[in-house]
CSV table of C-alpha atoms and ligand atoms in Angstrom, one decimal:
chain,number,residue,atom,x,y,z
A,1,MET,CA,88.0,93.6,109.4
A,2,LYS,CA,88.7,89.9,108.9
A,3,ARG,CA,92.3,89.0,109.9
A,4,ARG,CA,94.5,86.6,108.0
A,5,ILE,CA,95.3,84.0,110.6
A,6,SER,CA,99.0,83.1,110.4
A,7,THR,CA,101.0,80.3,112.0
A,8,PRO,CA,101.7,81.3,115.5
A,9,LEU,CA,105.2,81.7,116.9
A,10,ARG,CA,107.0,83.5,119.7
A,11,ILE,CA,109.8,86.0,119.7
A,12,GLY,CA,111.0,85.6,123.3
A,13,GLU,CA,107.8,86.1,125.4
A,14,VAL,CA,105.9,87.9,122.6
A,15,ALA,CA,103.3,85.9,120.8
A,16,ILE,CA,103.2,86.6,117.1
A,17,GLY,CA,100.6,85.5,114.5
A,18,GLY,CA,97.5,83.5,115.1
A,19,ASN,CA,95.1,85.7,117.1
A,20,ALA,CA,97.9,87.5,119.0
A,21,PRO,CA,97.8,91.3,119.0
A,22,ILE,CA,99.8,93.0,116.3
A,23,ALA,CA,103.2,93.5,117.9
A,24,VAL,CA,105.1,96.8,117.6
A,25,GLN,CA,108.8,96.6,116.8
A,26,SER,CA,111.7,99.1,116.4
A,27,MET,CA,115.4,98.9,115.9
A,28,ALA,CA,118.0,100.4,118.2
A,29,LYS,CA,119.9,103.2,116.5
A,30,THR,CA,122.9,103.0,118.7
A,31,ASP,CA,126.2,101.2,117.7
A,32,THR,CA,125.6,97.7,119.1
A,33,ARG,CA,129.2,97.6,120.1
A,34,ASP,CA,128.5,100.4,122.5
A,35,ILE,CA,126.9,98.2,125.1
A,36,PRO,CA,125.7,100.8,127.7
A,37,ALA,CA,124.2,103.1,125.0
A,38,THR,CA,122.4,100.2,123.4
A,39,ILE,CA,121.0,99.0,126.8
A,40,ASN,CA,119.8,102.5,127.5
A,41,GLN,CA,118.1,102.8,124.2
A,42,ILE,CA,116.4,99.4,124.6
A,43,LYS,CA,115.1,100.5,128.0
A,44,GLU,CA,113.8,103.8,126.5
A,45,LEU,CA,112.1,101.7,123.8
A,46,GLU,CA,110.5,99.5,126.4
A,47,GLU,CA,109.2,102.5,128.3
A,48,CYS,CA,107.6,103.9,125.2
A,49,GLY,CA,105.8,100.7,124.3
A,50,CYS,CA,108.1,98.8,122.0
A,51,GLU,CA,107.7,95.0,122.2
A,52,ILE,CA,110.5,93.6,120.0
A,53,VAL,CA,113.9,95.3,119.3
A,54,ARG,CA,116.2,94.6,116.4
A,55,LEU,CA,119.9,95.1,116.7
A,56,ALA,CA,122.3,95.7,113.8
A,57,ILE,CA,125.0,93.1,113.9
A,58,PRO,CA,127.7,94.3,111.4
A,59,ASP,CA,130.7,92.5,112.8
A,60,LYS,CA,132.3,90.2,115.4
A,61,GLU,CA,132.5,92.9,118.1
A,62,ALA,CA,128.8,93.7,117.7
A,63,VAL,CA,127.7,90.0,117.9
A,64,GLU,CA,129.9,89.6,121.0
A,65,SER,CA,128.0,92.4,122.7
A,66,ILE,CA,124.7,90.6,122.5
A,67,SER,CA,125.2,88.4,125.6
A,68,ALA,CA,125.9,91.5,127.8
A,69,ILE,CA,123.0,93.5,126.3
A,70,LYS,CA,120.6,90.5,126.7
A,71,LYS,CA,121.4,90.2,130.4
A,72,SER,CA,120.4,93.8,131.1
A,73,VAL,CA,117.2,94.1,129.2
A,74,SER,CA,113.9,92.3,129.1
A,75,LEU,CA,112.6,93.0,125.6
A,76,PRO,CA,113.1,90.3,123.1
A,77,LEU,CA,116.1,90.9,120.8
A,78,VAL,CA,116.4,90.2,117.1
A,79,ALA,CA,119.8,90.1,115.5
A,80,ASP,CA,119.9,91.7,112.0
A,81,ILE,CA,122.4,89.9,109.9
A,82,HIS,CA,123.7,90.6,106.4
A,83,PHE,CA,126.6,89.0,104.4
A,84,ASP,CA,128.3,86.9,107.1
A,85,TYR,CA,126.3,83.8,108.2
A,86,ARG,CA,128.8,83.2,111.0
A,87,LEU,CA,127.5,86.2,112.8
A,88,ALA,CA,124.0,84.6,112.8
A,89,LEU,CA,125.5,81.4,114.3
A,90,THR,CA,127.2,83.4,117.1
A,91,ALA,CA,124.1,85.5,117.6
A,92,LEU,CA,122.1,82.3,118.2
A,93,GLU,CA,124.8,81.1,120.7
A,94,SER,CA,124.5,84.4,122.4
A,95,GLY,CA,120.8,83.9,123.2
A,96,VAL,CA,119.0,86.2,120.7
A,97,ASP,CA,115.3,85.6,120.5
A,98,GLY,CA,115.1,85.9,116.7
A,99,LEU,CA,117.2,86.4,113.6
A,100,ARG,CA,116.5,88.6,110.6
A,101,LEU,CA,118.2,87.3,107.5
A,102,ASN,CA,118.1,89.2,104.2
A,103,PRO,CA,118.1,86.6,101.4
A,104,GLY,CA,119.5,89.3,99.1
A,105,THR,CA,122.7,89.5,101.1
A,106,ILE,CA,123.3,85.9,102.2
A,107,ARG,CA,122.8,83.8,99.0
A,108,ASP,CA,124.9,80.7,99.7
A,109,ARG,CA,122.5,77.8,100.4
A,110,LYS,CA,125.0,75.9,102.5
A,111,GLN,CA,125.5,78.9,104.7
A,112,ILE,CA,121.8,79.5,105.1
A,113,ALA,CA,121.3,75.8,105.9
A,114,ARG,CA,123.8,76.0,108.7
A,115,VAL,CA,122.0,78.9,110.2
A,116,VAL,CA,118.6,77.3,109.8
A,117,ALA,CA,119.9,74.1,111.5
A,118,ALA,CA,121.2,76.0,114.4
A,119,ALA,CA,117.9,78.1,114.8
A,120,ARG,CA,115.9,74.9,114.5
A,121,GLU,CA,117.9,73.3,117.3
A,122,ARG,CA,117.2,76.3,119.6
A,123,GLY,CA,113.7,76.9,118.5
A,124,ILE,CA,114.5,80.4,117.4
A,125,PRO,CA,112.4,82.1,114.6
A,126,ILE,CA,114.0,83.6,111.5
A,127,ARG,CA,112.5,86.6,109.7
A,128,ILE,CA,113.1,86.3,105.9
A,129,GLY,CA,113.5,90.1,105.5
A,130,VAL,CA,113.4,90.8,101.8
A,131,ASN,CA,114.3,94.4,100.9
A,132,ALA,CA,113.7,95.9,97.5
A,133,GLY,CA,117.1,97.5,97.5
A,134,SER,CA,119.1,94.3,97.9
A,135,LEU,CA,117.5,92.0,95.3
A,136,PRO,CA,119.8,90.2,92.9
A,137,LEU,CA,120.5,92.2,89.8
A,138,ASP,CA,120.2,89.3,87.4
A,139,PHE,CA,116.5,89.5,86.9
A,140,GLU,CA,114.1,89.4,84.0
A,141,PRO,CA,113.3,93.1,83.4
A,142,ALA,CA,109.6,92.3,82.6
A,143,ILE,CA,109.0,90.9,86.1
A,144,PRO,CA,107.6,93.6,88.4
A,145,LEU,CA,109.5,94.5,91.6
A,146,ALA,CA,106.7,93.2,93.9
A,147,ASP,CA,106.7,89.8,92.1
A,148,ARG,CA,110.5,89.5,92.4
A,149,MET,CA,110.4,90.3,96.1
A,150,VAL,CA,107.6,87.7,96.6
A,151,ASP,CA,109.5,85.1,94.5
A,152,MET,CA,112.6,85.5,96.6
A,153,ALA,CA,110.7,85.2,99.9
A,154,VAL,CA,108.7,82.1,98.8
A,155,GLU,CA,111.8,80.4,97.5
A,156,GLN,CA,113.5,81.0,100.9
A,157,THR,CA,110.5,79.7,102.9
A,158,LYS,CA,110.5,76.6,100.7
A,159,PHE,CA,114.1,76.0,101.4
A,160,MET,CA,113.5,76.3,105.1
A,161,GLU,CA,110.4,74.1,105.1
A,162,ASN,CA,112.5,71.5,103.3
A,163,MET,CA,114.8,71.6,106.3
A,164,ASP,CA,111.8,71.0,108.5
A,165,PHE,CA,111.9,74.5,109.8
A,166,ASN,CA,108.7,76.6,110.1
A,167,LEU,CA,109.5,79.3,112.7
A,168,ILE,CA,109.3,81.7,109.9
A,169,LYS,CA,108.2,85.4,109.6
A,170,VAL,CA,108.5,87.3,106.4
A,171,SER,CA,108.8,90.9,105.4
A,172,LEU,CA,108.8,92.5,102.0
A,173,LYS,CA,109.8,96.1,102.4
A,174,ALA,CA,110.2,98.8,99.7
A,175,PHE,CA,110.1,102.6,99.8
A,176,ASP,CA,107.4,102.6,97.2
A,177,VAL,CA,104.1,102.2,98.9
A,178,PRO,CA,102.0,100.6,96.1
A,179,THR,CA,104.9,98.1,95.5
A,180,THR,CA,105.0,97.2,99.2
A,181,ILE,CA,101.2,96.7,99.4
A,182,ARG,CA,101.1,94.6,96.3
A,183,ALA,CA,104.0,92.4,97.5
A,184,TYR,CA,102.3,91.7,100.9
A,185,GLN,CA,98.9,91.1,99.3
A,186,MET,CA,100.5,88.5,96.9
A,187,ILE,CA,102.4,86.7,99.6
A,188,ALA,CA,99.6,86.6,102.1
A,189,ASP,CA,97.9,84.0,99.9
A,190,LYS,CA,101.0,82.0,99.2
A,191,ILE,CA,102.4,81.2,102.7
A,192,PRO,CA,100.9,80.6,106.1
A,193,TYR,CA,103.6,82.5,108.1
A,194,PRO,CA,103.3,85.7,110.1
A,195,LEU,CA,104.1,88.9,108.1
A,196,HIS,CA,106.1,91.8,109.5
A,197,LEU,CA,105.0,95.0,107.8
A,198,GLY,CA,107.0,98.2,107.1
A,199,ILE,CA,107.8,100.8,104.5
A,200,THR,CA,111.5,101.0,104.3
A,201,GLU,CA,113.5,104.2,104.6
A,202,ALA,CA,110.2,106.0,105.0
A,203,GLY,CA,111.9,109.4,105.8
A,204,LEU,CA,111.6,112.1,108.4
A,205,PRO,CA,108.9,111.9,111.0
A,206,GLN,CA,106.0,113.7,109.3
A,207,ALA,CA,106.4,112.3,105.7
A,208,GLY,CA,107.6,108.9,107.0
A,209,ALA,CA,104.7,108.5,109.4
A,210,ILE,CA,102.2,109.3,106.6
A,211,ARG,CA,103.9,106.9,104.1
A,212,SER,CA,104.0,104.2,106.7
A,213,ALA,CA,100.4,104.8,107.8
A,214,ILE,CA,99.2,104.5,104.3
A,215,GLY,CA,101.2,101.4,103.5
A,216,ILE,CA,100.9,99.6,106.8
A,217,GLY,CA,97.3,100.9,107.3
A,218,VAL,CA,96.0,99.6,104.0
A,219,LEU,CA,97.4,96.1,104.7
A,220,LEU,CA,96.2,96.0,108.3
A,221,TYR,CA,92.7,97.1,107.1
A,222,GLN,CA,92.8,94.1,104.7
A,223,GLY,CA,93.6,91.8,107.7
A,224,ILE,CA,97.3,91.4,106.6
A,225,GLY,CA,100.1,91.8,109.1
A,226,ASP,CA,101.3,90.4,112.4
A,227,THR,CA,104.0,92.8,113.5
A,228,ILE,CA,104.8,96.3,112.4
A,229,ARG,CA,107.7,98.8,112.3
A,230,VAL,CA,107.5,102.4,111.3
A,231,SER,CA,111.0,103.3,110.0
A,232,LEU,CA,111.7,106.9,110.6
A,233,SER,CA,114.8,109.1,110.5
A,234,ALA,CA,114.1,110.0,114.2
A,235,HIS,CA,114.5,108.7,117.7
A,236,PRO,CA,113.0,105.1,117.7
A,237,CYS,CA,110.4,106.1,120.3
A,238,GLU,CA,108.9,108.3,117.5
A,239,GLU,CA,108.5,105.1,115.5
A,240,ILE,CA,106.7,103.5,118.4
A,241,SER,CA,104.3,106.3,118.9
A,242,ALA,CA,103.6,106.4,115.1
A,243,ALA,CA,103.0,102.6,115.1
A,244,TYR,CA,100.5,102.8,117.9
A,245,GLU,CA,98.7,105.7,116.2
A,246,ILE,CA,98.3,103.5,113.2
A,247,LEU,CA,97.0,100.6,115.3
A,248,LYS,CA,94.7,102.9,117.4
A,249,SER,CA,93.3,104.5,114.2
A,250,LEU,CA,92.2,101.1,113.0
A,251,GLY,CA,90.9,100.0,116.5
A,252,LEU,CA,93.5,97.2,116.5
A,253,ARG,CA,95.4,98.1,119.7
A,254,GLN,CA,94.8,100.6,122.5
A,255,ARG,CA,97.8,102.2,124.2
A,256,GLY,CA,97.9,105.6,125.9
A,257,PRO,CA,95.6,108.5,125.3
A,258,THR,CA,94.2,109.8,122.1
A,259,LEU,CA,94.0,113.5,121.5
A,260,VAL,CA,91.0,114.8,119.5
A,261,SER,CA,91.6,118.4,118.6
A,262,CYS,CA,89.8,120.6,116.1
A,263,PRO,CA,91.8,122.3,113.3
A,264,SER,CA,90.7,125.8,114.5
A,265,CYS,CA,88.9,128.3,112.3
A,266,GLY,CA,87.5,131.8,112.3
A,267,ARG,CA,85.1,130.8,115.1
A,268,ALA,CA,87.9,130.1,117.6
A,269,GLU,CA,88.4,132.7,120.3
A,270,VAL,CA,91.6,131.2,121.7
A,271,ASP,CA,94.9,129.8,120.3
A,272,VAL,CA,93.6,126.2,119.8
A,273,ILE,CA,96.8,125.0,118.3
A,274,ALA,CA,99.0,126.1,121.3
A,275,LEU,CA,96.4,124.7,123.7
A,276,ALA,CA,96.3,121.3,121.9
A,277,GLU,CA,100.1,121.2,121.9
A,278,ALA,CA,100.2,121.8,125.6
A,279,VAL,CA,97.6,119.1,126.2
A,280,ASP,CA,99.5,116.7,123.9
A,281,LYS,CA,102.7,117.3,125.9
A,282,TYR,CA,101.0,116.5,129.1
A,283,LEU,CA,99.3,113.4,127.7
A,284,ARG,CA,102.7,111.8,126.8
A,285,LYS,CA,103.0,111.1,130.5
A,286,VAL,CA,99.7,109.3,130.7
A,287,SER,CA,99.4,105.6,129.9
A,288,LYS,CA,95.7,105.0,130.3
A,289,PRO,CA,93.9,104.8,126.9
A,290,ILE,CA,91.6,107.8,127.4
A,291,ARG,CA,90.3,110.2,124.8
A,292,VAL,CA,90.8,113.9,125.4
A,293,ALA,CA,89.4,116.7,123.2
A,294,VAL,CA,90.5,120.3,122.7
A,295,MET,CA,87.9,122.1,120.7
A,296,GLY,CA,88.0,125.8,119.6
A,297,CYS,CA,84.4,126.8,120.2
A,298,MET,CA,81.1,125.9,121.9
A,299,VAL,CA,79.3,125.8,118.5
A,300,ASN,CA,80.6,122.5,117.5
A,301,GLY,CA,83.0,121.5,120.3
A,302,PRO,CA,81.2,119.3,122.8
A,303,GLY,CA,78.9,117.8,120.1
A,304,GLU,CA,81.7,116.8,117.7
A,305,ALA,CA,83.9,115.4,120.5
A,306,LYS,CA,81.1,113.7,122.4
A,307,ASP,CA,83.0,110.4,122.5
A,308,ALA,CA,85.8,112.1,124.4
A,309,ASP,CA,86.2,111.1,128.1
A,310,VAL,CA,87.0,114.7,128.8
A,311,GLY,CA,87.5,117.8,126.8
A,312,ILE,CA,87.4,121.6,126.6
A,313,ALA,CA,85.5,123.8,124.3
A,314,CYS,CA,86.8,127.3,124.3
A,315,GLY,CA,84.8,130.6,124.2
A,316,LYS,CA,85.5,134.3,124.6
A,317,GLY,CA,87.7,134.6,127.7
A,318,LYS,CA,86.3,131.3,129.1
A,319,GLY,CA,85.7,127.7,128.2
A,320,ALA,CA,83.6,124.7,129.1
A,321,ILE,CA,84.9,121.4,130.4
A,322,PHE,CA,82.9,118.5,129.2
A,323,ARG,CA,82.7,114.8,129.7
A,324,LYS,CA,81.2,112.6,127.0
A,325,GLY,CA,79.6,115.6,125.4
A,326,LYS,CA,78.0,117.0,128.6
A,327,VAL,CA,79.3,120.3,130.0
A,328,ILE,CA,80.3,119.8,133.6
A,329,LYS,CA,81.8,123.3,134.4
A,330,THR,CA,82.7,126.6,132.9
A,331,VAL,CA,86.1,128.1,133.7
A,332,SER,CA,88.2,131.2,132.7
A,333,GLU,CA,90.4,131.0,129.7
A,334,GLU,CA,93.5,131.2,131.9
A,335,SER,CA,92.4,128.2,134.0
A,336,LEU,CA,91.4,126.0,131.1
A,337,LEU,CA,94.6,123.9,130.8
A,338,LYS,CA,95.0,123.6,134.6
A,339,VAL,CA,91.4,122.4,135.1
A,340,LEU,CA,91.5,120.1,132.1
A,341,ILE,CA,94.7,118.4,133.5
A,342,ALA,CA,93.0,118.1,136.9
A,343,GLU,CA,90.1,116.3,135.2
A,344,ILE,CA,92.4,114.1,133.2
A,345,LYS,CA,94.2,113.1,136.4
A,346,LYS,CA,90.8,112.1,137.9
A,347,ILE,CA,90.2,109.7,135.1
A,348,ALA,CA,93.7,108.5,134.5
B,1,SF4,FE1,86.1,126.0,114.2
B,1,SF4,FE2,84.7,125.4,116.4
B,1,SF4,FE3,85.1,123.5,114.6
B,1,SF4,FE4,87.2,124.3,116.0
B,1,SF4,S1,85.3,123.3,116.8
B,1,SF4,S2,87.1,124.1,113.8
B,1,SF4,S3,86.7,126.5,116.3
B,1,SF4,S4,83.9,125.4,114.4
């Protein structure tokens, strides 16, 4: 997998682009004006592995909350601004680590120029966050949506470059996966800046994670992308775990354990699904990147999961505990979970 090497920048302490690891982002889902709730959510996000948090800044009260929030959290904060450029100026004064501007919702060049000048003065990056839903309506119908998104982002990057500003990151999000993929593929060859990947409004956890995994996964596999966000109608920590699953699946990042579990079939003599769910629940407390397998039978179990650091293969009334494909002990069915957890503890 050959990676597109983009111009490096930093959002707070987090390195983006260049050879830096692909960073995982999310967005607080609290009302930014509710300072304690927002601080709590950012802390939860930090615990579950988020590296950059975006905050919605809809009004003056929200932007005035940034300083207090910033003092109580350590993750870098990005202020998400639409319509009112003055909120971006105040956010910069409040110490945000990055801005996200939607070129579809702030169109006035003089206003954008004021924000860019203030960001340049402070060395704060701006994400040009193009969203398919907020493109101008006065377009040539023959031009495909992906092209229009790219045109808008390229036009905005040129405007910023002309102001001697290059702390730029770009995103081109749409709900439609092929449109999103096409847009990122096109822009990857046109600009040198880091790209933030996401499928917008992807949906509830299951469908949303699949849509995002396909869209983000295809691009990452082609070497495109520097930061990612999985947008889900769910608690933001679910976005983070989905994002890491995508990165782990492609071997791009390692964080926390990976559960290998068989789908179960007529050969299984125990309830594999319930057992896998119980193991998964336990693994959420483990941070070490280990591989744990739950297999329904001895026929295929240890062999198919031979890469697992530890695993169980179930049999009639009993099961085998194996490590790297080698059976190390046989235990009763009732003790399987307990013994597996004890083995996981030894490793982790
Ligand atoms: Fe079936 Fe055994 Fe394969 Fe599980 S590991 S799906 S029980 S054959």
